CSV table of C-alpha atoms in Angstrom, one decimal:
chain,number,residue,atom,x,y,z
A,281,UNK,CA,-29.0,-4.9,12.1
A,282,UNK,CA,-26.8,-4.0,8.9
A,283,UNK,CA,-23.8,-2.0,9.3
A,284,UNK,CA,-24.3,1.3,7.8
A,285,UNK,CA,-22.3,1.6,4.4
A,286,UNK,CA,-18.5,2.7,4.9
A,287,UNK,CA,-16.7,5.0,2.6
A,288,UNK,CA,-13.2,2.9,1.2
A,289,UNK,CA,-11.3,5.6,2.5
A,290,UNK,CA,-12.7,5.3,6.1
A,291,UNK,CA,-12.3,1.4,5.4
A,292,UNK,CA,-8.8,1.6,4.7
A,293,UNK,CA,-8.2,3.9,7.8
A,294,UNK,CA,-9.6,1.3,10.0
A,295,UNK,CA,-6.5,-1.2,10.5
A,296,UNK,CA,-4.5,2.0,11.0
A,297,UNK,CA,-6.6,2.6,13.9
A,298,UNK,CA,-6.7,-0.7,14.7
A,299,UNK,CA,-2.6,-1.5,14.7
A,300,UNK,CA,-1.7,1.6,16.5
A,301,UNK,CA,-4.4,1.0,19.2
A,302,UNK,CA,-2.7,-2.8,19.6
A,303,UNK,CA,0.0,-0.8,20.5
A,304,UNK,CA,-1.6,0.9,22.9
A,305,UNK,CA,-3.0,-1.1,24.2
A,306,UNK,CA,0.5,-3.6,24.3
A,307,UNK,CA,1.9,-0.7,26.3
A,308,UNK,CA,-1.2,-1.0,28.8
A,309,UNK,CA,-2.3,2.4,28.2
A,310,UNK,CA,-6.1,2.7,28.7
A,311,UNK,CA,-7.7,5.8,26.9
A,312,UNK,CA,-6.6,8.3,23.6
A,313,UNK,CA,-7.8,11.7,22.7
A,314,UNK,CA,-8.3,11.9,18.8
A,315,UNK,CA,-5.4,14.7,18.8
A,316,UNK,CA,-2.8,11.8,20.0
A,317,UNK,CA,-4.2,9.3,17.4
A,318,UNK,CA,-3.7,12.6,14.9
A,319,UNK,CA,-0.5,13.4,15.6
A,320,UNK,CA,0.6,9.9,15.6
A,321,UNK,CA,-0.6,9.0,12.4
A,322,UNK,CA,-0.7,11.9,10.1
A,323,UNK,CA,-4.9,12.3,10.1
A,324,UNK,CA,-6.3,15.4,11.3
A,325,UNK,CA,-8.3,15.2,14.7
A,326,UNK,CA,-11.6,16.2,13.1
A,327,UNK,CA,-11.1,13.5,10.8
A,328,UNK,CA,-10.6,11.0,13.0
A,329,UNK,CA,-13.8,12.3,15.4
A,330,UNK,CA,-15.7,12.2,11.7
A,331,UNK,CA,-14.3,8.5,10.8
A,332,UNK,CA,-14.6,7.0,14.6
A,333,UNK,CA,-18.7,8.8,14.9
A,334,UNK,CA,-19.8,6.6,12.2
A,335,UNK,CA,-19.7,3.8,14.6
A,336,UNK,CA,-21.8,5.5,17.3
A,337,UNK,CA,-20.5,8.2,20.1
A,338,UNK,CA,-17.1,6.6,21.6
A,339,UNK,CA,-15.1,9.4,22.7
A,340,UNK,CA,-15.7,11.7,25.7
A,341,UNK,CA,-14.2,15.1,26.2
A,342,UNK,CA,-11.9,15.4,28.6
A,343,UNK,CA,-10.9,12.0,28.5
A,344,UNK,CA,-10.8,10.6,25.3
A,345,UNK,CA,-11.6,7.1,23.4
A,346,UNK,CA,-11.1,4.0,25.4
A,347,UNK,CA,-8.6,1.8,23.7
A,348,UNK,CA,-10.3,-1.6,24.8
A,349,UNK,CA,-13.4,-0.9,23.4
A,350,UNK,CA,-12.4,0.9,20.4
A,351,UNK,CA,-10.3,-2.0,19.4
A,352,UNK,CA,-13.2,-4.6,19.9
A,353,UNK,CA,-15.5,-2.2,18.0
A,354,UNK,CA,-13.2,-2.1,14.9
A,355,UNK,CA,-12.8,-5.5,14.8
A,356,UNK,CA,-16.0,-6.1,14.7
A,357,UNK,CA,-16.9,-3.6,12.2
A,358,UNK,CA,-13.7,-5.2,9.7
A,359,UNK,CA,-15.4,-8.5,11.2
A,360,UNK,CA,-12.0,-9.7,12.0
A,361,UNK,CA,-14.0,-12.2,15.0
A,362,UNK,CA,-14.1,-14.5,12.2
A,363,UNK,CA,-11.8,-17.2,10.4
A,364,UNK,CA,-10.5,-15.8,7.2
A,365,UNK,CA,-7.8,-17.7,5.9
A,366,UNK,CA,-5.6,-16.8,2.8
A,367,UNK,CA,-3.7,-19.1,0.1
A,368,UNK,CA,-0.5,-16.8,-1.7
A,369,UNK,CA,0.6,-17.6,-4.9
A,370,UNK,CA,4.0,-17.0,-5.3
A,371,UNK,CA,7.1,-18.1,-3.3
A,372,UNK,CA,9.7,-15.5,-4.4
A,373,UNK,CA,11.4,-13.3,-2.2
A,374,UNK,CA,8.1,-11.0,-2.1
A,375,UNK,CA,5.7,-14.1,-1.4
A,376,UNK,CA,8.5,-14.9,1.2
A,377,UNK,CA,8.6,-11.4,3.0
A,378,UNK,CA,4.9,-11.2,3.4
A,379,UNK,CA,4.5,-15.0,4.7
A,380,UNK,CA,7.2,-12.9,7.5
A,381,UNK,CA,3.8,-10.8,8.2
A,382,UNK,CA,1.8,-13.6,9.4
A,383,UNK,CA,3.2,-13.1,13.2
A,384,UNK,CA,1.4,-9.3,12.6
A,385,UNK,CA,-1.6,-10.9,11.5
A,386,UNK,CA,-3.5,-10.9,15.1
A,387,UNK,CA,-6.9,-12.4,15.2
A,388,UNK,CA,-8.3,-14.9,12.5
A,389,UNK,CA,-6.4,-13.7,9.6
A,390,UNK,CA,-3.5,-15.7,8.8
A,391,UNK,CA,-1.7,-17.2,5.2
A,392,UNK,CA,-2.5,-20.8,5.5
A,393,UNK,CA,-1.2,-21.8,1.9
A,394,UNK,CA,1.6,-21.3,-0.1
A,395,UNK,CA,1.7,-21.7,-3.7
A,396,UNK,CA,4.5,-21.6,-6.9
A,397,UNK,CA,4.6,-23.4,-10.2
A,398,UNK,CA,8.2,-24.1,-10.4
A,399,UNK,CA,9.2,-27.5,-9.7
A,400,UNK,CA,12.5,-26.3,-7.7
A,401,UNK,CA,9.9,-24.5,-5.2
A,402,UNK,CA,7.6,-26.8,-4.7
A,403,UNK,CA,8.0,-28.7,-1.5
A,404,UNK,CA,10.6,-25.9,0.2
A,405,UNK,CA,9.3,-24.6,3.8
A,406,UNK,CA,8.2,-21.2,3.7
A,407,UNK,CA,7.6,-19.6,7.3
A,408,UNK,CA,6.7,-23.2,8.5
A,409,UNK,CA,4.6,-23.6,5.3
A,410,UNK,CA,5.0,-26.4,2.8
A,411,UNK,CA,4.9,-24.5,-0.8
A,412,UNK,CA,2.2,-26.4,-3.0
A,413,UNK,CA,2.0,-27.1,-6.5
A,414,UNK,CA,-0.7,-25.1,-8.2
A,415,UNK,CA,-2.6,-28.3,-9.1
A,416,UNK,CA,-3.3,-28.7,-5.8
A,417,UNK,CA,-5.2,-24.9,-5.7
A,418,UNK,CA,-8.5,-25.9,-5.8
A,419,UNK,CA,-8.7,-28.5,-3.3
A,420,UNK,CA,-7.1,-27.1,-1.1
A,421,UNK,CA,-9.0,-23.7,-1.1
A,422,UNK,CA,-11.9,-26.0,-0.3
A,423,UNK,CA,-10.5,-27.8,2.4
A,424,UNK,CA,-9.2,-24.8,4.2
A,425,UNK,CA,-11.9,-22.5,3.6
A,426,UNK,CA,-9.8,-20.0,1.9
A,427,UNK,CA,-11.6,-16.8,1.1
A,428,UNK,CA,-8.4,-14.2,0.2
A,429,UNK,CA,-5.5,-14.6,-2.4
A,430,UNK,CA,-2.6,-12.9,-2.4
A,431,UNK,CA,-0.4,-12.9,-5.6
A,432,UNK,CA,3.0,-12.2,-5.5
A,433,UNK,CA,3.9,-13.9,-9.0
A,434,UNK,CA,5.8,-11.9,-12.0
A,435,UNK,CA,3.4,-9.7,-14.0
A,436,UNK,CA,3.1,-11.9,-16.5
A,437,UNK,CA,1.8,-14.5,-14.9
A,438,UNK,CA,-0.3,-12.5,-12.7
A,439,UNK,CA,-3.8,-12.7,-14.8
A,440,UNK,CA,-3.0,-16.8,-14.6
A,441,UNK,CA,-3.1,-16.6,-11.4
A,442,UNK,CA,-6.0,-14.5,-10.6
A,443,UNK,CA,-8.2,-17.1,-13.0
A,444,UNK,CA,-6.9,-19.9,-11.2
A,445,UNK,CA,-8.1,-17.9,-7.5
A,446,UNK,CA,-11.2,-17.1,-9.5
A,447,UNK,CA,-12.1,-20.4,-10.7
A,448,UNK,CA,-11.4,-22.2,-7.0
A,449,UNK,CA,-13.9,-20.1,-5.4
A,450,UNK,CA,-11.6,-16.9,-3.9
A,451,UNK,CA,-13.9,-13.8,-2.7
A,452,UNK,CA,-11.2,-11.2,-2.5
A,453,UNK,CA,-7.4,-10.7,-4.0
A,454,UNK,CA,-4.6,-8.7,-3.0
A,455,UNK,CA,-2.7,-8.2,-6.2
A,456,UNK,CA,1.0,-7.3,-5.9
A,457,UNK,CA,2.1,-8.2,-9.6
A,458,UNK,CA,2.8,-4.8,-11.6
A,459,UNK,CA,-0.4,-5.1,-13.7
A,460,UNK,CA,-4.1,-4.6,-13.7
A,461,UNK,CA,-5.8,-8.2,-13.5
A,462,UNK,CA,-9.4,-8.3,-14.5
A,463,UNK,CA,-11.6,-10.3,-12.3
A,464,UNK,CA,-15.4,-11.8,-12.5
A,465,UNK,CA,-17.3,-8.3,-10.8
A,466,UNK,CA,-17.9,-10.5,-7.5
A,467,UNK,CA,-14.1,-10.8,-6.4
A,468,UNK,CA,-13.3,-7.6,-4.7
A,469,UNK,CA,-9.3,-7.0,-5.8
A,470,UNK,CA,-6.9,-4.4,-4.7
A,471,UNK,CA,-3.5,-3.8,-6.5
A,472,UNK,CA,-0.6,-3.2,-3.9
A,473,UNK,CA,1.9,-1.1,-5.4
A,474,UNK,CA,4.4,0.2,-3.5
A,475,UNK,CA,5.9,2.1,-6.8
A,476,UNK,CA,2.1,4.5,-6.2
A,477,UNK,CA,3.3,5.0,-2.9
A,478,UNK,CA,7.0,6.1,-3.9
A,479,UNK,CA,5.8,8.4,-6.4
A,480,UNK,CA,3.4,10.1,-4.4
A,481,UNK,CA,6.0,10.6,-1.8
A,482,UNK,CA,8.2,13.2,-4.4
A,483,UNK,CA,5.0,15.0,-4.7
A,484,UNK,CA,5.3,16.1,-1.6
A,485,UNK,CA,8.8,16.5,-1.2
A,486,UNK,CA,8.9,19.1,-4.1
A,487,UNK,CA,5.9,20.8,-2.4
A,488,UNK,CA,7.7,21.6,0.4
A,489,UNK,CA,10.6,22.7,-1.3
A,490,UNK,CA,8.4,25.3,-3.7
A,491,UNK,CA,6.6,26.5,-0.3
A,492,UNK,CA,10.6,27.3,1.6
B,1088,UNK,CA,2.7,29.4,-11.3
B,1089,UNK,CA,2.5,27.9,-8.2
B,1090,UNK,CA,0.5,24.0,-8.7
B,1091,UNK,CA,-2.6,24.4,-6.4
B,1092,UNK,CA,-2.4,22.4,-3.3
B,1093,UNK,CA,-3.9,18.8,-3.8
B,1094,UNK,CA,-5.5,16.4,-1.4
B,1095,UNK,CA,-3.5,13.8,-0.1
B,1096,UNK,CA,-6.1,11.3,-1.3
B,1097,UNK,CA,-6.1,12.5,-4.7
B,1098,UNK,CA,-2.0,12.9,-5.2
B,1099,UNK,CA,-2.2,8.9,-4.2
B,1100,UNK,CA,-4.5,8.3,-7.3
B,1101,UNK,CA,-2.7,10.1,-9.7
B,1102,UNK,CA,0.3,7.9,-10.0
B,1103,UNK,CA,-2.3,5.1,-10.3
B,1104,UNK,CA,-4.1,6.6,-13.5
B,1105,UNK,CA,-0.5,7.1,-14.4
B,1106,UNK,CA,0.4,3.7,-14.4
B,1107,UNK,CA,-2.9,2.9,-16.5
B,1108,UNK,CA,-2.2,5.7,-18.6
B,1109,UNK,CA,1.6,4.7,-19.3
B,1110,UNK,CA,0.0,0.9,-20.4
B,1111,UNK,CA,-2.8,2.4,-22.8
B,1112,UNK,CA,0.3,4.0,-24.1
B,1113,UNK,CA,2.5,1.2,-24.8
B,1114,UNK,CA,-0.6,-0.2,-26.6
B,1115,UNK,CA,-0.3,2.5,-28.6
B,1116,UNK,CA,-4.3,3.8,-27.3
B,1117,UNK,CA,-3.9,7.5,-28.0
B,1118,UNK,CA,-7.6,8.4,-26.1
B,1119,UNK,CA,-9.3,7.8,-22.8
B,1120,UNK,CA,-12.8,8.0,-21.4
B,1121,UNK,CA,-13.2,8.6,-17.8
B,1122,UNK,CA,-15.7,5.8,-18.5
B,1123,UNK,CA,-13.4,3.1,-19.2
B,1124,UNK,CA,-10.8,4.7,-17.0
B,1125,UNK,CA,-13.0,4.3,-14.0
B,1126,UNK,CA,-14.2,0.8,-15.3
B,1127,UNK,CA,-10.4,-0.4,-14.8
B,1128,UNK,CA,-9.8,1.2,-11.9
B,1129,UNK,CA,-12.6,0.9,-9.9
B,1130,UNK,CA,-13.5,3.9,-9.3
B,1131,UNK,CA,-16.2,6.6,-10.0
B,1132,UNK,CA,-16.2,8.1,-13.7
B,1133,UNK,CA,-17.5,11.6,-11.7
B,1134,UNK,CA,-14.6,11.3,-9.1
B,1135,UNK,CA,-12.1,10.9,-12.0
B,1136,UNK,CA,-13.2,13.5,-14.0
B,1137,UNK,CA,-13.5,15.6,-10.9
B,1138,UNK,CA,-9.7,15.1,-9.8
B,1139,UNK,CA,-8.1,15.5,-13.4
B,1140,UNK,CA,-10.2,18.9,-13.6
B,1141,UNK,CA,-7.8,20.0,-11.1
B,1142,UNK,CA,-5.6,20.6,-13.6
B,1143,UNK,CA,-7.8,22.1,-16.4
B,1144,UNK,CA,-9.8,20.9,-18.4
B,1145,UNK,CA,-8.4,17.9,-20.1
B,1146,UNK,CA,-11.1,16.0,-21.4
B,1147,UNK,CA,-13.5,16.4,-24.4
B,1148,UNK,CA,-16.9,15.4,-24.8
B,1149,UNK,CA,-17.1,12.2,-27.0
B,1150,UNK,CA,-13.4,12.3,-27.5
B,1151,UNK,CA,-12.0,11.6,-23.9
B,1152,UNK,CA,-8.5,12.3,-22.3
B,1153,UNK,CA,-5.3,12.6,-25.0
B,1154,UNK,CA,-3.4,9.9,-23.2
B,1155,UNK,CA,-0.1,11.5,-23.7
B,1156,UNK,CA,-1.0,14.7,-22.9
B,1157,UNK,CA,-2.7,13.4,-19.7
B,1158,UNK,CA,0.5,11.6,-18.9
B,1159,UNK,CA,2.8,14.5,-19.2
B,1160,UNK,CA,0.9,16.7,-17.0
B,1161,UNK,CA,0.5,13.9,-14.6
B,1162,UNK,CA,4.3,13.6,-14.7
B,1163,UNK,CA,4.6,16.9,-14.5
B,1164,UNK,CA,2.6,17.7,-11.3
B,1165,UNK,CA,4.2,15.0,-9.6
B,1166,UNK,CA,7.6,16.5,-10.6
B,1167,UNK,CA,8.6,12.9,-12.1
B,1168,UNK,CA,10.7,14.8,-14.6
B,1169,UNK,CA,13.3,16.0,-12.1
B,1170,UNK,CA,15.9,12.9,-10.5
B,1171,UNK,CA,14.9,11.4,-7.4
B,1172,UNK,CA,17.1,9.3,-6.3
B,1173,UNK,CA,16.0,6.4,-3.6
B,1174,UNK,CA,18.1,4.4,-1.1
B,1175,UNK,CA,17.0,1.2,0.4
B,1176,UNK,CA,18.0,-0.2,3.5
B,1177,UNK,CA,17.1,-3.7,4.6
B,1178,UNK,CA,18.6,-6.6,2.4
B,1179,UNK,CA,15.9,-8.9,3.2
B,1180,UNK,CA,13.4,-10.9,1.4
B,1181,UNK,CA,11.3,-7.7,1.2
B,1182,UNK,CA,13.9,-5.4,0.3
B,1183,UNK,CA,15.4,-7.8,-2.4
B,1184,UNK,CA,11.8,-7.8,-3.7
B,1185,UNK,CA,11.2,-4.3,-4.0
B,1186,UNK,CA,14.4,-3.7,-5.7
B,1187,UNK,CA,13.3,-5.9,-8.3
B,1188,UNK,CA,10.1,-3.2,-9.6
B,1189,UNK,CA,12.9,-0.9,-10.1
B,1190,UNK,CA,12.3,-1.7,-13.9
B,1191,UNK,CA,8.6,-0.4,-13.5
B,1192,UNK,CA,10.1,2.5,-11.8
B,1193,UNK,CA,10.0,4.7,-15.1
B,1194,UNK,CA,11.0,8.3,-15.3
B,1195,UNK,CA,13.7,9.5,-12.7
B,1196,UNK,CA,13.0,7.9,-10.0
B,1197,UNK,CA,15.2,4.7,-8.9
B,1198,UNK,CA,16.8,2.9,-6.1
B,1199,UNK,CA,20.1,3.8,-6.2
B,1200,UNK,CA,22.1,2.5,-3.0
B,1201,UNK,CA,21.2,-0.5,-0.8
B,1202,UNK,CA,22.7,-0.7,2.7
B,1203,UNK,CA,22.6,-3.2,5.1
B,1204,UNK,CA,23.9,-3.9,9.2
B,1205,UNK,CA,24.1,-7.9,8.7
B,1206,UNK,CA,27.8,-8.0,7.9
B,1207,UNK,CA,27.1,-11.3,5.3
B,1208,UNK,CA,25.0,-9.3,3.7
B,1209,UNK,CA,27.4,-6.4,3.0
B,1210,UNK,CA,29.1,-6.5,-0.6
B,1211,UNK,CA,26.5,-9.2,-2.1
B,1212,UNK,CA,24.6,-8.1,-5.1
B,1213,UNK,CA,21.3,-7.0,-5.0
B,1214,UNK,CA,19.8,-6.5,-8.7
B,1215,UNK,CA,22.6,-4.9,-10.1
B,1216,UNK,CA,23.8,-2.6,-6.6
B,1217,UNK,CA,26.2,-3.9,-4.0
B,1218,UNK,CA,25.4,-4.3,-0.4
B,1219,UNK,CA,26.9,-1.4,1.4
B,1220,UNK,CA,27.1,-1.0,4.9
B,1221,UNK,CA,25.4,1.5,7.4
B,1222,UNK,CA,28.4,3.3,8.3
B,1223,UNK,CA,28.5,4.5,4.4
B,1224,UNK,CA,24.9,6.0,4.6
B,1225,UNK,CA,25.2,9.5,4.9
B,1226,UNK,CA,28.1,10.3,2.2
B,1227,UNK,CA,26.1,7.9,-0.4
B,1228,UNK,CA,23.4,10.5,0.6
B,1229,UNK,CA,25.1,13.2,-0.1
B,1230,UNK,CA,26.8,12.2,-3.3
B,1231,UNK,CA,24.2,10.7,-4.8
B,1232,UNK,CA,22.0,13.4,-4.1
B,1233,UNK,CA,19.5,11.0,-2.5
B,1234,UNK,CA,16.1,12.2,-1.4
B,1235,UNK,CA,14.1,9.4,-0.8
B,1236,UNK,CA,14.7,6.7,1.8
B,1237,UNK,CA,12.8,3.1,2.6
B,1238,UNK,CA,12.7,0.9,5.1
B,1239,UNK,CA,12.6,-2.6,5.3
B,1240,UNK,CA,14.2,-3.7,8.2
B,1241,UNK,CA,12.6,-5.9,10.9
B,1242,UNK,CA,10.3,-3.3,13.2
B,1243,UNK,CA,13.2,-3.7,16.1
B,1244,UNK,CA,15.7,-1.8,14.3
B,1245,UNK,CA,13.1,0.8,12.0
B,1246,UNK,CA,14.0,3.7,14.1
B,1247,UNK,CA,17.2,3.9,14.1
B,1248,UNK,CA,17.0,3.8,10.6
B,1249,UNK,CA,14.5,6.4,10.7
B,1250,UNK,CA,16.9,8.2,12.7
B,1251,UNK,CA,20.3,7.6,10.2
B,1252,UNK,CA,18.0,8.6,7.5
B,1253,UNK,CA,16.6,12.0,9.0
B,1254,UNK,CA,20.3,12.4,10.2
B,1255,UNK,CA,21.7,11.7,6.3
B,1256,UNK,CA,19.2,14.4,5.2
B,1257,UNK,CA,16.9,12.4,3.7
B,1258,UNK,CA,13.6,14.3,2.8
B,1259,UNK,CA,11.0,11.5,2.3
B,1260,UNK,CA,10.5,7.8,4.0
B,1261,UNK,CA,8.1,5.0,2.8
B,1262,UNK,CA,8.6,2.8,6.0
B,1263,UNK,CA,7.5,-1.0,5.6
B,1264,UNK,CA,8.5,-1.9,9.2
B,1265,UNK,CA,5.5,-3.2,11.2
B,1266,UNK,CA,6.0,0.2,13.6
B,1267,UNK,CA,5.4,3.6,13.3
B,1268,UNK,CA,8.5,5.3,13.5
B,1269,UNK,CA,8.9,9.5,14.7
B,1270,UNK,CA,10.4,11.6,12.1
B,1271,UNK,CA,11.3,15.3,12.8
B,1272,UNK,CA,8.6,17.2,11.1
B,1273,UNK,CA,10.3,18.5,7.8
B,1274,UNK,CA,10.2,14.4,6.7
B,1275,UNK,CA,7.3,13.2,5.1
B,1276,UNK,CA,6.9,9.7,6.1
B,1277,UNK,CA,4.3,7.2,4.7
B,1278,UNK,CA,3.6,3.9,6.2
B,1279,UNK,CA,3.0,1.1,3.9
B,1280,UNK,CA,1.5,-2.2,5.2
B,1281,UNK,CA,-0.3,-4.9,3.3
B,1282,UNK,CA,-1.8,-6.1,6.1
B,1283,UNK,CA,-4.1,-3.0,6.0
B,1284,UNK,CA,-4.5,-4.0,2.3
B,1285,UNK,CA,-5.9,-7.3,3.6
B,1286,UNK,CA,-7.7,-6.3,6.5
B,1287,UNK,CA,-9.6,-3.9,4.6
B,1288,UNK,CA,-10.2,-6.7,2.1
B,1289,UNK,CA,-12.0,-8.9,5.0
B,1290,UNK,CA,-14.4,-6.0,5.7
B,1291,UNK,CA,-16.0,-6.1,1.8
B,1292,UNK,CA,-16.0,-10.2,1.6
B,1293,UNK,CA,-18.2,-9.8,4.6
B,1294,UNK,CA,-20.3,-6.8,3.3
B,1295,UNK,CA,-21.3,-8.5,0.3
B,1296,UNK,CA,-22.1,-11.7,2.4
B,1297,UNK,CA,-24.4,-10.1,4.6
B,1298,UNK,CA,-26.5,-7.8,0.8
B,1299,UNK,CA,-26.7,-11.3,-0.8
């Protein structure tokens, strides 16, 4: 049986569920009504009810979602019971501060590979990872069975990059260089900007000044 | 006039378009179509049309959007042409990183201060601004007339920044720490984590797997 088709924005929500009910469930609490999962993470309750019902009828009034099972029912629908490994190009301080993530990435996920093309990089331990030259990309995409690329290289040489993923067999990207790359149309890509999430931040701060 | 209220999904497109936009522009591209807008930004031509008609009518058959034009009244409805000063605290491999796109930060917006609790790190230079410590957070605040606030601090300490921040009178927080953090309720507080980016990402490798 296929999963029924998700919207991107109920898609995105999931690991949001997913990392506060970890928490939860770290602090050995055992059910949540959708108006503490609201209030916790800025979603209104109907929403939540709306984005949770797609999978089926978890919640019951009066007693709410049971963490346990909502957490194995997410990862299954974000089918994070599998291996997926990632390579990241990039070992600057960014490429550096994400490989720091890897201890948050629970389950299969996890950066396997670190790559940079400057000679003085090449060989340095990053997060108990050796940084590769980029000749060695393609093989070793193979041998891991790397699936995701991350790039954290300067803009310019962001669309490099993304050939180089391209051509070694990468499904999906994470692009955090400031620049749109274009991709062949079967490599899903998403461009993390944090600069998008600065700048709709004032828009909401001057909102709430105008409403005073 | 009072701007009508926007969704919260829509106000995170627009600086997204506006970044696009701002590109077209340095290319010296003077018009638009939702077509090719929605080609390089992956989304819908009908949903881009359908948020920039929020703001009247911008668009003209055959013609397309007046890049310019569509830029300035982006600009101007996220109030990017008042100063909106941003401090930073976390000195880190992340932080250093993020102080680095303050050259694609365009308009008014920068980071301004950088403040850190790791006494090496205090008085080192971080892209142009010195380290400063904690203890000077709230009169940089105030002088500098600093709105904006983020976080990237390991997940242990993210609260009590939280707190200093809410404390300094910051208005805004974009949090990186793997936590979610309490804010009184006058702060607007966005959580940014890129392993959402990359969870998410696992769900459509799979999805196109499975259709193939």
């Amino acid at each position: 049986m296929k999963t029924p088709k998700i919207s991107e924005a109920v898609v995105r929500r999931l690991p949001v569920y997913l990392r506060f009910l970890n928490e939860l469930k770290a602090n050995e609490v055992l059910t949540v009504s959708s108006q503490d999962l609201g209030q916790k993470l800025d979603l209104n309750p109907a929403q939540i009810r709306k984005d949770l019902a797609h999978f089926g009828e978890f919640g019951r009034k009066g007693i709410g979602y049971d963490v346990s099972y909502l957490i194995e029912k997410i990862r299954a629908i974000l089918k994070l019971d599998r291996v997926m490994n990632v390579a990241l190009v990039g070992a600057g301080n960014l490429g550096r501060a994400l490989s720091n993530y890897n201890a948050y990435l629970k389950d299969n996920m996890k950066i396997v590979a670190i790559f940079d093309n400057v000679p003085s990089k090449v060989g340095e331990t990053v997060n108990n990872l050796q940084v590769q030259p980029m000749s060695e990309l393609a093989s070793t995409v193979k041998n891991r069975e790397i699936r995701i690329g991350i790039i954290t290289v300067p803009a310019a040489e962001a669309q490099n990059v993304a050939d180089s993923f391209a051509a070694a067999g990468i499904e999906a990207i994470l692009n955090f260089a400031p620049v749109i790359l274009k991709v062949p149309s079967h490599i899903r890509i998403h461009h993390a900007d944090f600069t998008t999430d600065l700048l709709s931040l004032a828009y909401y701060i001057e909102e709430e000044e105008e409403h005073e």
